[in-house]
PDB file of C-alpha atoms in Angstrom:
ATOM      1  CA  UNK A   1      19.481 -21.425 -28.586  1.00 87.00           C
ATOM      2  CA  UNK A   2      21.226 -24.115 -30.936  1.00 90.00           C
ATOM      3  CA  UNK A   3      19.259 -25.883 -33.470  1.00 89.00           C
ATOM      4  CA  UNK A   4      20.338 -28.450 -36.185  1.00 89.00           C
ATOM      5  CA  UNK A   5      21.970 -27.774 -39.480  1.00 88.00           C
ATOM      6  CA  UNK A   6      24.161 -25.292 -37.364  1.00 89.00           C
ATOM      7  CA  UNK A   7      21.553 -22.787 -36.801  1.00 92.00           C
ATOM      8  CA  UNK A   8      21.783 -20.766 -34.021  1.00 93.00           C
ATOM      9  CA  UNK A   9      19.096 -17.933 -32.481  1.00 93.00           C
ATOM     10  CA  UNK A  10      20.868 -15.253 -30.532  1.00 94.00           C
ATOM     11  CA  UNK A  11      18.185 -13.351 -28.133  1.00 93.00           C
ATOM     12  CA  UNK A  12      18.570 -10.281 -25.793  1.00 95.00           C
ATOM     13  CA  UNK A  13      16.186  -9.025 -23.303  1.00 94.00           C
ATOM     14  CA  UNK A  14      16.273  -5.070 -22.295  1.00 95.00           C
ATOM     15  CA  UNK A  15      13.797  -4.392 -19.309  1.00 93.00           C
ATOM     16  CA  UNK A  16      11.686  -1.832 -20.680  1.00 95.00           C
ATOM     17  CA  UNK A  17      11.754   0.244 -17.149  1.00 93.00           C
ATOM     18  CA  UNK A  18      15.226   1.637 -17.574  1.00 95.00           C
ATOM     19  CA  UNK A  19      15.959   5.102 -16.644  1.00 96.00           C
ATOM     20  CA  UNK A  20      18.381   6.503 -19.016  1.00 98.00           C
ATOM     21  CA  UNK A  21      16.613   7.969 -21.783  1.00 98.00           C
ATOM     22  CA  UNK A  22      19.953   7.614 -23.916  1.00 98.00           C
ATOM     23  CA  UNK A  23      19.912   3.832 -23.720  1.00 98.00           C
ATOM     24  CA  UNK A  24      19.460   2.145 -27.201  1.00 98.00           C
ATOM     25  CA  UNK A  25      18.527  -1.561 -26.782  1.00 98.00           C
ATOM     26  CA  UNK A  26      19.127  -2.489 -30.430  1.00 98.00           C
ATOM     27  CA  UNK A  27      22.712  -1.231 -29.917  1.00 98.00           C
ATOM     28  CA  UNK A  28      22.967  -3.097 -26.449  1.00 98.00           C
ATOM     29  CA  UNK A  29      22.228  -5.969 -28.443  1.00 98.00           C
ATOM     30  CA  UNK A  30      24.794  -5.454 -31.187  1.00 98.00           C
ATOM     31  CA  UNK A  31      27.295  -4.936 -28.360  1.00 97.00           C
ATOM     32  CA  UNK A  32      26.529  -8.066 -26.370  1.00 98.00           C
ATOM     33  CA  UNK A  33      27.110  -9.986 -29.707  1.00 97.00           C
ATOM     34  CA  UNK A  34      30.809  -8.725 -29.275  1.00 97.00           C
ATOM     35  CA  UNK A  35      31.305 -10.659 -25.982  1.00 97.00           C
ATOM     36  CA  UNK A  36      34.012 -13.275 -26.270  1.00 97.00           C
ATOM     37  CA  UNK A  37      31.551 -16.437 -25.520  1.00 95.00           C
ATOM     38  CA  UNK A  38      29.148 -14.806 -27.692  1.00 96.00           C
ATOM     39  CA  UNK A  39      31.375 -14.102 -30.676  1.00 96.00           C
ATOM     40  CA  UNK A  40      32.683 -17.635 -30.772  1.00 95.00           C
ATOM     41  CA  UNK A  41      29.223 -18.669 -31.354  1.00 93.00           C
ATOM     42  CA  UNK A  42      28.560 -16.576 -34.396  1.00 95.00           C
ATOM     43  CA  UNK A  43      31.547 -15.880 -36.003  1.00 93.00           C
ATOM     44  CA  UNK A  44      31.807 -16.844 -39.995  1.00 92.00           C
ATOM     45  CA  UNK A  45      28.031 -17.262 -39.628  1.00 94.00           C
ATOM     46  CA  UNK A  46      25.326 -15.614 -41.803  1.00 94.00           C
ATOM     47  CA  UNK A  47      22.396 -13.811 -40.292  1.00 93.00           C
ATOM     48  CA  UNK A  48      19.369 -15.197 -41.692  1.00 93.00           C
ATOM     49  CA  UNK A  49      16.757 -13.565 -39.913  1.00 95.00           C
ATOM     50  CA  UNK A  50      15.986 -10.752 -37.485  1.00 96.00           C
ATOM     51  CA  UNK A  51      12.895  -9.578 -35.307  1.00 96.00           C
ATOM     52  CA  UNK A  52      11.842  -7.943 -31.942  1.00 96.00           C
ATOM     53  CA  UNK A  53       9.194  -8.059 -29.591  1.00 95.00           C
ATOM     54  CA  UNK A  54       7.926  -6.581 -26.426  1.00 95.00           C
ATOM     55  CA  UNK A  55       7.569  -9.289 -23.630  1.00 92.00           C
ATOM     56  CA  UNK A  56       4.753  -8.908 -21.062  1.00 90.00           C
ATOM     57  CA  UNK A  57       6.550  -9.284 -17.837  1.00 88.00           C
ATOM     58  CA  UNK A  58       3.549  -8.268 -15.286  1.00 89.00           C
ATOM     59  CA  UNK A  59       3.149 -11.955 -14.191  1.00 90.00           C
ATOM     60  CA  UNK A  60       1.012 -12.774 -11.630  1.00 92.00           C
ATOM     61  CA  UNK A  61       0.189  -9.311 -10.249  1.00 92.00           C
ATOM     62  CA  UNK A  62      -0.727  -8.055 -13.986  1.00 92.00           C
ATOM     63  CA  UNK A  63      -3.260 -10.780 -15.039  1.00 94.00           C
ATOM     64  CA  UNK A  64      -6.265  -9.355 -16.286  1.00 95.00           C
ATOM     65  CA  UNK A  65      -9.527 -10.484 -16.334  1.00 96.00           C
ATOM     66  CA  UNK A  66      -9.274 -13.365 -18.885  1.00 96.00           C
ATOM     67  CA  UNK A  67     -12.660 -13.796 -20.287  1.00 95.00           C
ATOM     68  CA  UNK A  68     -15.334 -11.869 -22.199  1.00 94.00           C
ATOM     69  CA  UNK A  69     -18.346 -12.318 -24.176  1.00 92.00           C
ATOM     70  CA  UNK A  70     -17.586 -14.906 -26.879  1.00 89.00           C
ATOM     71  CA  UNK A  71     -13.809 -15.072 -26.068  1.00 94.00           C
ATOM     72  CA  UNK A  72     -10.690 -15.621 -23.782  1.00 96.00           C
ATOM     73  CA  UNK A  73      -7.273 -14.334 -23.691  1.00 96.00           C
ATOM     74  CA  UNK A  74      -4.618 -17.176 -23.925  1.00 96.00           C
ATOM     75  CA  UNK A  75      -0.708 -17.222 -23.347  1.00 94.00           C
ATOM     76  CA  UNK A  76       1.345 -13.931 -23.548  1.00 91.00           C
ATOM     77  CA  UNK A  77      -1.928 -11.823 -24.536  1.00 92.00           C
ATOM     78  CA  UNK A  78      -2.554 -12.431 -20.957  1.00 94.00           C
ATOM     79  CA  UNK A  79       0.920 -12.149 -19.545  1.00 93.00           C
ATOM     80  CA  UNK A  80       1.241 -15.637 -18.583  1.00 95.00           C
ATOM     81  CA  UNK A  81       5.262 -15.183 -19.079  1.00 94.00           C
ATOM     82  CA  UNK A  82       7.662 -16.845 -16.496  1.00 93.00           C
ATOM     83  CA  UNK A  83      10.227 -14.035 -15.995  1.00 89.00           C
ATOM     84  CA  UNK A  84      13.315 -15.529 -14.508  1.00 86.00           C
ATOM     85  CA  UNK A  85      12.981 -18.266 -17.047  1.00 87.00           C
ATOM     86  CA  UNK A  86      12.070 -16.061 -20.112  1.00 85.00           C
ATOM     87  CA  UNK A  87       9.521 -18.628 -20.911  1.00 91.00           C
ATOM     88  CA  UNK A  88       5.803 -18.230 -21.577  1.00 92.00           C
ATOM     89  CA  UNK A  89       5.207 -21.176 -24.255  1.00 93.00           C
ATOM     90  CA  UNK A  90       4.228 -23.809 -21.439  1.00 96.00           C
ATOM     91  CA  UNK A  91       1.485 -21.706 -20.084  1.00 96.00           C
ATOM     92  CA  UNK A  92       0.374 -20.382 -23.425  1.00 96.00           C
ATOM     93  CA  UNK A  93      -0.305 -24.103 -24.647  1.00 98.00           C
ATOM     94  CA  UNK A  94      -1.633 -24.879 -20.866  1.00 98.00           C
ATOM     95  CA  UNK A  95      -4.220 -22.115 -21.442  1.00 98.00           C
ATOM     96  CA  UNK A  96      -5.105 -23.444 -24.614  1.00 97.00           C
ATOM     97  CA  UNK A  97      -6.125 -26.396 -23.061  1.00 98.00           C
ATOM     98  CA  UNK A  98      -8.034 -24.884 -20.249  1.00 97.00           C
ATOM     99  CA  UNK A  99      -9.802 -22.504 -22.685  1.00 97.00           C
ATOM    100  CA  UNK A 100     -10.756 -25.485 -25.076  1.00 97.00           C
ATOM    101  CA  UNK A 101     -11.923 -27.699 -22.247  1.00 97.00           C
ATOM    102  CA  UNK A 102     -13.985 -24.636 -20.577  1.00 96.00           C
ATOM    103  CA  UNK A 103     -15.475 -24.129 -24.149  1.00 95.00           C
ATOM    104  CA  UNK A 104     -16.338 -27.773 -24.731  1.00 96.00           C
ATOM    105  CA  UNK A 105     -18.225 -27.702 -21.534  1.00 95.00           C
ATOM    106  CA  UNK A 106     -20.064 -24.324 -22.296  1.00 94.00           C
ATOM    107  CA  UNK A 107     -21.111 -26.014 -25.701  1.00 94.00           C
ATOM    108  CA  UNK A 108     -22.338 -29.234 -24.210  1.00 95.00           C
ATOM    109  CA  UNK A 109     -24.450 -27.106 -21.914  1.00 94.00           C
ATOM    110  CA  UNK A 110     -26.265 -25.083 -24.704  1.00 93.00           C
ATOM    111  CA  UNK A 111     -24.189 -21.915 -23.780  1.00 90.00           C
ATOM    112  CA  UNK A 112     -23.395 -19.563 -26.529  1.00 85.00           C
ATOM    113  CA  UNK A 113     -21.434 -16.146 -26.781  1.00 82.00           C
ATOM    114  CA  UNK A 114     -21.499 -15.796 -23.008  1.00 88.00           C
ATOM    115  CA  UNK A 115     -18.284 -15.900 -20.586  1.00 92.00           C
ATOM    116  CA  UNK A 116     -16.392 -18.491 -19.984  1.00 94.00           C
ATOM    117  CA  UNK A 117     -15.575 -17.519 -16.180  1.00 93.00           C
ATOM    118  CA  UNK A 118     -14.730 -21.106 -15.416  1.00 94.00           C
ATOM    119  CA  UNK A 119     -11.513 -20.692 -17.403  1.00 97.00           C
ATOM    120  CA  UNK A 120     -10.372 -17.872 -15.714  1.00 95.00           C
ATOM    121  CA  UNK A 121     -10.918 -19.522 -12.326  1.00 95.00           C
ATOM    122  CA  UNK A 122      -8.891 -22.600 -13.903  1.00 96.00           C
ATOM    123  CA  UNK A 123      -5.999 -20.321 -15.124  1.00 97.00           C
ATOM    124  CA  UNK A 124      -5.444 -18.986 -11.414  1.00 96.00           C
ATOM    125  CA  UNK A 125      -5.981 -21.855  -9.441  1.00 95.00           C
ATOM    126  CA  UNK A 126      -4.148 -24.273 -11.711  1.00 96.00           C
ATOM    127  CA  UNK A 127      -0.619 -25.151 -13.011  1.00 96.00           C
ATOM    128  CA  UNK A 128      -0.108 -21.586 -14.314  1.00 97.00           C
ATOM    129  CA  UNK A 129      -1.521 -19.932 -11.632  1.00 95.00           C
ATOM    130  CA  UNK A 130       0.716 -21.675  -9.438  1.00 92.00           C
ATOM    131  CA  UNK A 131       3.497 -21.207 -11.913  1.00 93.00           C
ATOM    132  CA  UNK A 132       2.997 -17.412 -11.775  1.00 93.00           C
ATOM    133  CA  UNK A 133       2.718 -17.008  -8.086  1.00 90.00           C
ATOM    134  CA  UNK A 134       6.258 -18.689  -7.299  1.00 88.00           C
ATOM    135  CA  UNK A 135       7.899 -15.849  -9.285  1.00 88.00           C
ATOM    136  CA  UNK A 136       5.856 -13.347  -8.702  1.00 89.00           C
ATOM    137  CA  UNK A 137       8.149 -10.964  -6.700  1.00 85.00           C
ATOM    138  CA  UNK A 138      11.013 -11.173  -9.343  1.00 84.00           C
ATOM    139  CA  UNK A 139      10.190  -8.277 -11.460  1.00 86.00           C
ATOM    140  CA  UNK A 140       8.901  -5.850  -8.578  1.00 85.00           C
ATOM    141  CA  UNK A 141      12.188  -6.760  -7.017  1.00 82.00           C
ATOM    142  CA  UNK A 142      14.173  -5.995  -9.960  1.00 81.00           C
ATOM    143  CA  UNK A 143      12.464  -2.729 -10.350  1.00 80.00           C
ATOM    144  CA  UNK A 144      12.968  -1.819  -6.741  1.00 80.00           C
ATOM    145  CA  UNK A 145      16.243  -2.905  -6.026  1.00 78.00           C
ATOM    146  CA  UNK A 146      18.368  -3.504  -8.929  1.00 76.00           C
ATOM    147  CA  UNK A 147      20.002  -6.807 -10.083  1.00 75.00           C
ATOM    148  CA  UNK A 148      21.767  -8.393  -6.862  1.00 78.00           C
ATOM    149  CA  UNK A 149      19.804  -7.438  -4.111  1.00 79.00           C
ATOM    150  CA  UNK A 150      16.907  -8.831  -6.126  1.00 75.00           C
ATOM    151  CA  UNK A 151      18.536 -12.031  -6.965  1.00 75.00           C
ATOM    152  CA  UNK A 152      18.885 -12.646  -3.408  1.00 79.00           C
ATOM    153  CA  UNK A 153      15.605 -11.861  -2.398  1.00 78.00           C
ATOM    154  CA  UNK A 154      13.843 -13.254  -5.364  1.00 74.00           C
ATOM    155  CA  UNK A 155      15.813 -16.092  -5.066  1.00 75.00           C
ATOM    156  CA  UNK A 156      15.022 -16.667  -1.100  1.00 77.00           C
ATOM    157  CA  UNK A 157      11.249 -16.209  -2.234  1.00 75.00           C
ATOM    158  CA  UNK A 158      11.336 -18.725  -5.109  1.00 74.00           C
ATOM    159  CA  UNK A 159      13.168 -21.277  -2.667  1.00 72.00           C
ATOM    160  CA  UNK A 160      10.579 -21.001   0.088  1.00 73.00           C
ATOM    161  CA  UNK A 161       7.655 -21.120  -2.493  1.00 72.00           C
ATOM    162  CA  UNK A 162       9.411 -24.344  -3.822  1.00 71.00           C
ATOM    163  CA  UNK A 163      10.155 -25.961  -0.678  1.00 67.00           C
ATOM    164  CA  UNK A 164       6.687 -25.223   0.961  1.00 67.00           C
ATOM    165  CA  UNK A 165       4.237 -24.561  -1.382  1.00 68.00           C
ATOM    166  CA  UNK A 166       4.228 -20.800  -0.123  1.00 71.00           C
ATOM    167  CA  UNK A 167       6.260 -17.643  -0.773  1.00 71.00           C
ATOM    168  CA  UNK A 168       8.016 -16.017   1.975  1.00 72.00           C
ATOM    169  CA  UNK A 169       7.642 -12.626   0.841  1.00 74.00           C
ATOM    170  CA  UNK A 170       4.250 -10.744   0.314  1.00 79.00           C
ATOM    171  CA  UNK A 171       3.132  -9.787  -2.880  1.00 84.00           C
ATOM    172  CA  UNK A 172       4.874  -6.754  -3.986  1.00 83.00           C
ATOM    173  CA  UNK A 173       3.494  -4.267  -6.569  1.00 87.00           C
ATOM    174  CA  UNK A 174       4.948  -3.008  -9.645  1.00 84.00           C
ATOM    175  CA  UNK A 175       4.958   0.634  -9.241  1.00 83.00           C
ATOM    176  CA  UNK A 176       6.208   2.733 -11.832  1.00 89.00           C
ATOM    177  CA  UNK A 177       5.009   2.179 -15.611  1.00 93.00           C
ATOM    178  CA  UNK A 178       7.898   1.757 -17.840  1.00 95.00           C
ATOM    179  CA  UNK A 179       6.838   5.193 -19.624  1.00 97.00           C
ATOM    180  CA  UNK A 180       7.203   6.587 -16.126  1.00 97.00           C
ATOM    181  CA  UNK A 181      10.459   5.186 -15.218  1.00 95.00           C
ATOM    182  CA  UNK A 182      12.089   6.927 -18.307  1.00 98.00           C
ATOM    183  CA  UNK A 183      14.408   9.732 -16.542  1.00 98.00           C
ATOM    184  CA  UNK A 184      14.998  13.229 -17.780  1.00 98.00           C
ATOM    185  CA  UNK A 185      17.852  13.641 -20.317  1.00 98.00           C
ATOM    186  CA  UNK A 186      19.449  16.468 -18.422  1.00 98.00           C
ATOM    187  CA  UNK A 187      20.205  13.802 -15.766  1.00 98.00           C
ATOM    188  CA  UNK A 188      22.043  11.346 -17.827  1.00 98.00           C
ATOM    189  CA  UNK A 189      24.707  11.189 -20.610  1.00 97.00           C
ATOM    190  CA  UNK A 190      24.521  10.030 -23.772  1.00 97.00           C
ATOM    191  CA  UNK A 191      26.107   6.357 -24.450  1.00 98.00           C
ATOM    192  CA  UNK A 192      28.684   6.171 -27.000  1.00 97.00           C
ATOM    193  CA  UNK A 193      28.140   3.007 -28.762  1.00 97.00           C
ATOM    194  CA  UNK A 194      30.887   0.903 -31.060  1.00 95.00           C
ATOM    195  CA  UNK A 195      29.996   1.019 -34.628  1.00 96.00           C
ATOM    196  CA  UNK A 196      28.378  -2.157 -36.209  1.00 96.00           C
ATOM    197  CA  UNK A 197      31.552  -4.151 -37.806  1.00 95.00           C
ATOM    198  CA  UNK A 198      29.115  -5.560 -40.474  1.00 94.00           C
ATOM    199  CA  UNK A 199      30.231  -9.076 -39.342  1.00 94.00           C
ATOM    200  CA  UNK A 200      28.989  -9.767 -35.897  1.00 96.00           C
ATOM    201  CA  UNK A 201      26.917  -6.595 -35.319  1.00 96.00           C
ATOM    202  CA  UNK A 202      24.802  -4.527 -37.885  1.00 97.00           C
ATOM    203  CA  UNK A 203      23.282  -1.349 -38.409  1.00 96.00           C
ATOM    204  CA  UNK A 204      19.484  -1.155 -37.402  1.00 97.00           C
ATOM    205  CA  UNK A 205      17.970  -0.469 -41.234  1.00 95.00           C
ATOM    206  CA  UNK A 206      20.067  -3.516 -42.566  1.00 95.00           C
ATOM    207  CA  UNK A 207      18.805  -5.689 -40.295  1.00 96.00           C
ATOM    208  CA  UNK A 208      14.966  -4.818 -40.478  1.00 97.00           C
ATOM    209  CA  UNK A 209      15.415  -6.327 -44.167  1.00 96.00           C
ATOM    210  CA  UNK A 210      15.897  -9.552 -42.409  1.00 96.00           C
ATOM    211  CA  UNK A 211      12.517  -9.262 -40.754  1.00 96.00           C
ATOM    212  CA  UNK A 212      11.032  -9.253 -44.216  1.00 95.00           C
ATOM    213  CA  UNK A 213       7.759  -6.627 -43.109  1.00 96.00           C
ATOM    214  CA  UNK A 214       6.066  -4.854 -45.035  1.00 94.00           C
ATOM    215  CA  UNK A 215       3.262  -2.477 -45.538  1.00 95.00           C
ATOM    216  CA  UNK A 216       1.464  -0.635 -48.419  1.00 92.00           C
ATOM    217  CA  UNK A 217       2.993   2.897 -48.059  1.00 87.00           C
ATOM    218  CA  UNK A 218      -0.307   4.043 -49.392  1.00 90.00           C
ATOM    219  CA  UNK A 219      -2.235   2.784 -46.167  1.00 93.00           C
ATOM    220  CA  UNK A 220      -2.845   5.143 -43.383  1.00 94.00           C
ATOM    221  CA  UNK A 221       0.015   4.988 -40.853  1.00 96.00           C
ATOM    222  CA  UNK A 222      -0.865   2.566 -37.945  1.00 97.00           C
ATOM    223  CA  UNK A 223       1.218   4.458 -35.167  1.00 98.00           C
ATOM    224  CA  UNK A 224      -0.953   7.436 -34.193  1.00 98.00           C
ATOM    225  CA  UNK A 225       0.247  10.198 -32.310  1.00 98.00           C
ATOM    226  CA  UNK A 226      -2.556  11.828 -29.762  1.00 98.00           C
ATOM    227  CA  UNK A 227      -0.969  14.991 -30.029  1.00 98.00           C
ATOM    228  CA  UNK A 228       1.374  15.761 -32.937  1.00 98.00           C
ATOM    229  CA  UNK A 229       3.343  18.282 -31.048  1.00 98.00           C
ATOM    230  CA  UNK A 230       4.534  16.193 -28.145  1.00 98.00           C
ATOM    231  CA  UNK A 231       7.533  14.465 -29.945  1.00 98.00           C
ATOM    232  CA  UNK A 232       9.393  17.872 -30.672  1.00 98.00           C
ATOM    233  CA  UNK A 233       7.835  20.046 -28.042  1.00 98.00           C
ATOM    234  CA  UNK A 234       7.908  17.681 -25.091  1.00 98.00           C
ATOM    235  CA  UNK A 235      10.081  14.737 -25.749  1.00 98.00           C
ATOM    236  CA  UNK A 236      13.023  16.319 -27.511  1.00 98.00           C
ATOM    237  CA  UNK A 237      14.002  18.365 -25.101  1.00 98.00           C
ATOM    238  CA  UNK A 238      12.974  16.751 -21.662  1.00 98.00           C
ATOM    239  CA  UNK A 239      14.088  13.227 -22.815  1.00 98.00           C
ATOM    240  CA  UNK A 240      16.175  13.434 -26.033  1.00 98.00           C
ATOM    241  CA  UNK A 241      12.967  11.594 -27.986  1.00 98.00           C
ATOM    242  CA  UNK A 242      13.733   8.310 -26.755  1.00 98.00           C
ATOM    243  CA  UNK A 243      11.612   6.946 -29.876  1.00 98.00           C
ATOM    244  CA  UNK A 244      14.573   7.163 -32.049  1.00 98.00           C
ATOM    245  CA  UNK A 245      16.552   4.675 -29.880  1.00 98.00           C
ATOM    246  CA  UNK A 246      13.989   2.461 -28.524  1.00 98.00           C
ATOM    247  CA  UNK A 247      12.446   1.244 -31.517  1.00 98.00           C
ATOM    248  CA  UNK A 248      14.364  -1.780 -32.934  1.00 98.00           C
ATOM    249  CA  UNK A 249      13.103  -0.998 -36.244  1.00 98.00           C
ATOM    250  CA  UNK A 250      14.247   2.697 -36.976  1.00 97.00           C
ATOM    251  CA  UNK A 251      10.559   3.980 -37.171  1.00 98.00           C
ATOM    252  CA  UNK A 252      11.062   6.944 -35.367  1.00 98.00           C
ATOM    253  CA  UNK A 253      13.634   9.921 -36.625  1.00 98.00           C
ATOM    254  CA  UNK A 254      14.106  13.369 -35.613  1.00 98.00           C
ATOM    255  CA  UNK A 255      14.999  15.073 -38.819  1.00 97.00           C
ATOM    256  CA  UNK A 256      16.622  18.630 -38.914  1.00 94.00           C
ATOM    257  CA  UNK A 257      15.801  20.872 -41.715  1.00 92.00           C
ATOM    258  CA  UNK A 258      15.762  24.812 -42.605  1.00 92.00           C
ATOM    259  CA  UNK A 259      12.587  24.820 -40.541  1.00 91.00           C
ATOM    260  CA  UNK A 260      13.907  23.156 -37.241  1.00 95.00           C
ATOM    261  CA  UNK A 261      13.854  19.668 -36.152  1.00 97.00           C
ATOM    262  CA  UNK A 262      10.847  17.354 -37.441  1.00 97.00           C
ATOM    263  CA  UNK A 263       9.503  14.189 -36.037  1.00 98.00           C
ATOM    264  CA  UNK A 264       9.279  11.575 -38.764  1.00 98.00           C
ATOM    265  CA  UNK A 265       7.350   8.037 -38.572  1.00 98.00           C
ATOM    266  CA  UNK A 266       8.673   5.507 -41.204  1.00 97.00           C
ATOM    267  CA  UNK A 267       5.707   3.099 -40.511  1.00 97.00           C
ATOM    268  CA  UNK A 268       7.000   0.591 -43.342  1.00 96.00           C
ATOM    269  CA  UNK A 269       9.884  -0.190 -41.055  1.00 96.00           C
ATOM    270  CA  UNK A 270       7.427  -1.565 -38.322  1.00 98.00           C
ATOM    271  CA  UNK A 271       8.125  -4.979 -36.902  1.00 97.00           C
ATOM    272  CA  UNK A 272       4.852  -5.057 -34.697  1.00 97.00           C
ATOM    273  CA  UNK A 273       6.943  -5.034 -31.457  1.00 97.00           C
ATOM    274  CA  UNK A 274       4.695  -2.659 -29.805  1.00 97.00           C
ATOM    275  CA  UNK A 275       7.678  -0.825 -27.688  1.00 98.00           C
ATOM    276  CA  UNK A 276       6.547   2.412 -28.553  1.00 98.00           C
ATOM    277  CA  UNK A 277       2.823   2.054 -27.060  1.00 98.00           C
ATOM    278  CA  UNK A 278       4.592   1.276 -23.756  1.00 97.00           C
ATOM    279  CA  UNK A 279       7.921   3.107 -23.529  1.00 98.00           C
ATOM    280  CA  UNK A 280       6.988   6.710 -24.886  1.00 98.00           C
ATOM    281  CA  UNK A 281       7.380   8.913 -21.615  1.00 98.00           C
ATOM    282  CA  UNK A 282       4.529  10.901 -22.720  1.00 98.00           C
ATOM    283  CA  UNK A 283       2.434   8.010 -23.746  1.00 98.00           C
ATOM    284  CA  UNK A 284       1.781   9.823 -26.966  1.00 98.00           C
ATOM    285  CA  UNK A 285       1.899   6.714 -29.334  1.00 98.00           C
ATOM    286  CA  UNK A 286      -0.856   4.482 -29.925  1.00 98.00           C
ATOM    287  CA  UNK A 287       0.227   1.419 -32.007  1.00 97.00           C
ATOM    288  CA  UNK A 288      -2.943   0.547 -34.262  1.00 96.00           C
ATOM    289  CA  UNK A 289      -3.147  -2.867 -36.523  1.00 94.00           C
ATOM    290  CA  UNK A 290      -2.231  -2.186 -40.097  1.00 94.00           C
ATOM    291  CA  UNK A 291      -4.576  -2.762 -43.110  1.00 89.00           C
ATOM    292  CA  UNK A 292      -4.548  -6.443 -44.596  1.00 85.00           C
ATOM    293  CA  UNK A 293      -2.175  -8.269 -42.433  1.00 85.00           C
ATOM    294  CA  UNK A 294       0.776  -6.368 -43.121  1.00 93.00           C
ATOM    295  CA  UNK A 295       3.808  -6.681 -41.034  1.00 95.00           C
ATOM    296  CA  UNK A 296       7.000  -8.936 -40.410  1.00 95.00           C
ATOM    297  CA  UNK A 297       6.839 -12.293 -42.030  1.00 93.00           C
ATOM    298  CA  UNK A 298       9.383 -14.325 -39.721  1.00 87.00           C
ATOM    299  CA  UNK A 299      10.458 -17.380 -41.396  1.00 82.00           C
ATOM    300  CA  UNK A 300      11.922 -19.117 -38.870  1.00 76.00           C
ATOM    301  CA  UNK A 301      11.580 -17.439 -35.473  1.00 71.00           C
TER     302      UNK A 301
END
């Protein structure tokens, strides 16, 4: 994305249903920046900010119930992202409009604190639902068949929907969760990533400083383990403990000392991407809200 004053924003999306537990999303991003077309844009520049966030890619099939007593879910909190366009701002704004109109109708009718069920219906039958239905099979196709077959199948489906208003293919289910898609370490080889050069690519902890994240060190850790023994007892031997790699902020480490390997959580580094809650193969990590609104402070993202 190009902005005024020579400002460039570069993003990189890694689908979290990847199988290889040795895959390192952060380092994939650093390697991507060395592609000649990208490097040409960044060479001579200065980094000013860094951040990361898990994107809700479930789309139409994964829309939850959108209203509850006294409130509603809007935008990306409900998964209203158009996956092939990697875009959700338009639906976030539309959902805000629909919610405001539903709330206005409820207030005019003298209702208070109940469910705005007409908001749910408006989202599913209106412009948001139409947008998500057209692309509903793109993500399941990627997960099932890989890049090239899914481009053909998804393209045909979207072309048919654009031409006739109806999808050619039936609605596909997503299948496995991202955590379940993680393969065993024995079936894969570690990936040798180039060392960051400090010019286009940078080490993870140095970049975390540019997220301006902050958590009071005396507060309770907001990243909770259901079973503290699982990272070393299960995840390390079976999956090479992928938390060391999937976290974009270096929160999780396996440290070797005289007593053996030890799992360390550096919660102060957390940028609130919530990847750990999604990708942990044992579903042992629970992301909770830290105290006092602590977390990243993105000035221009």
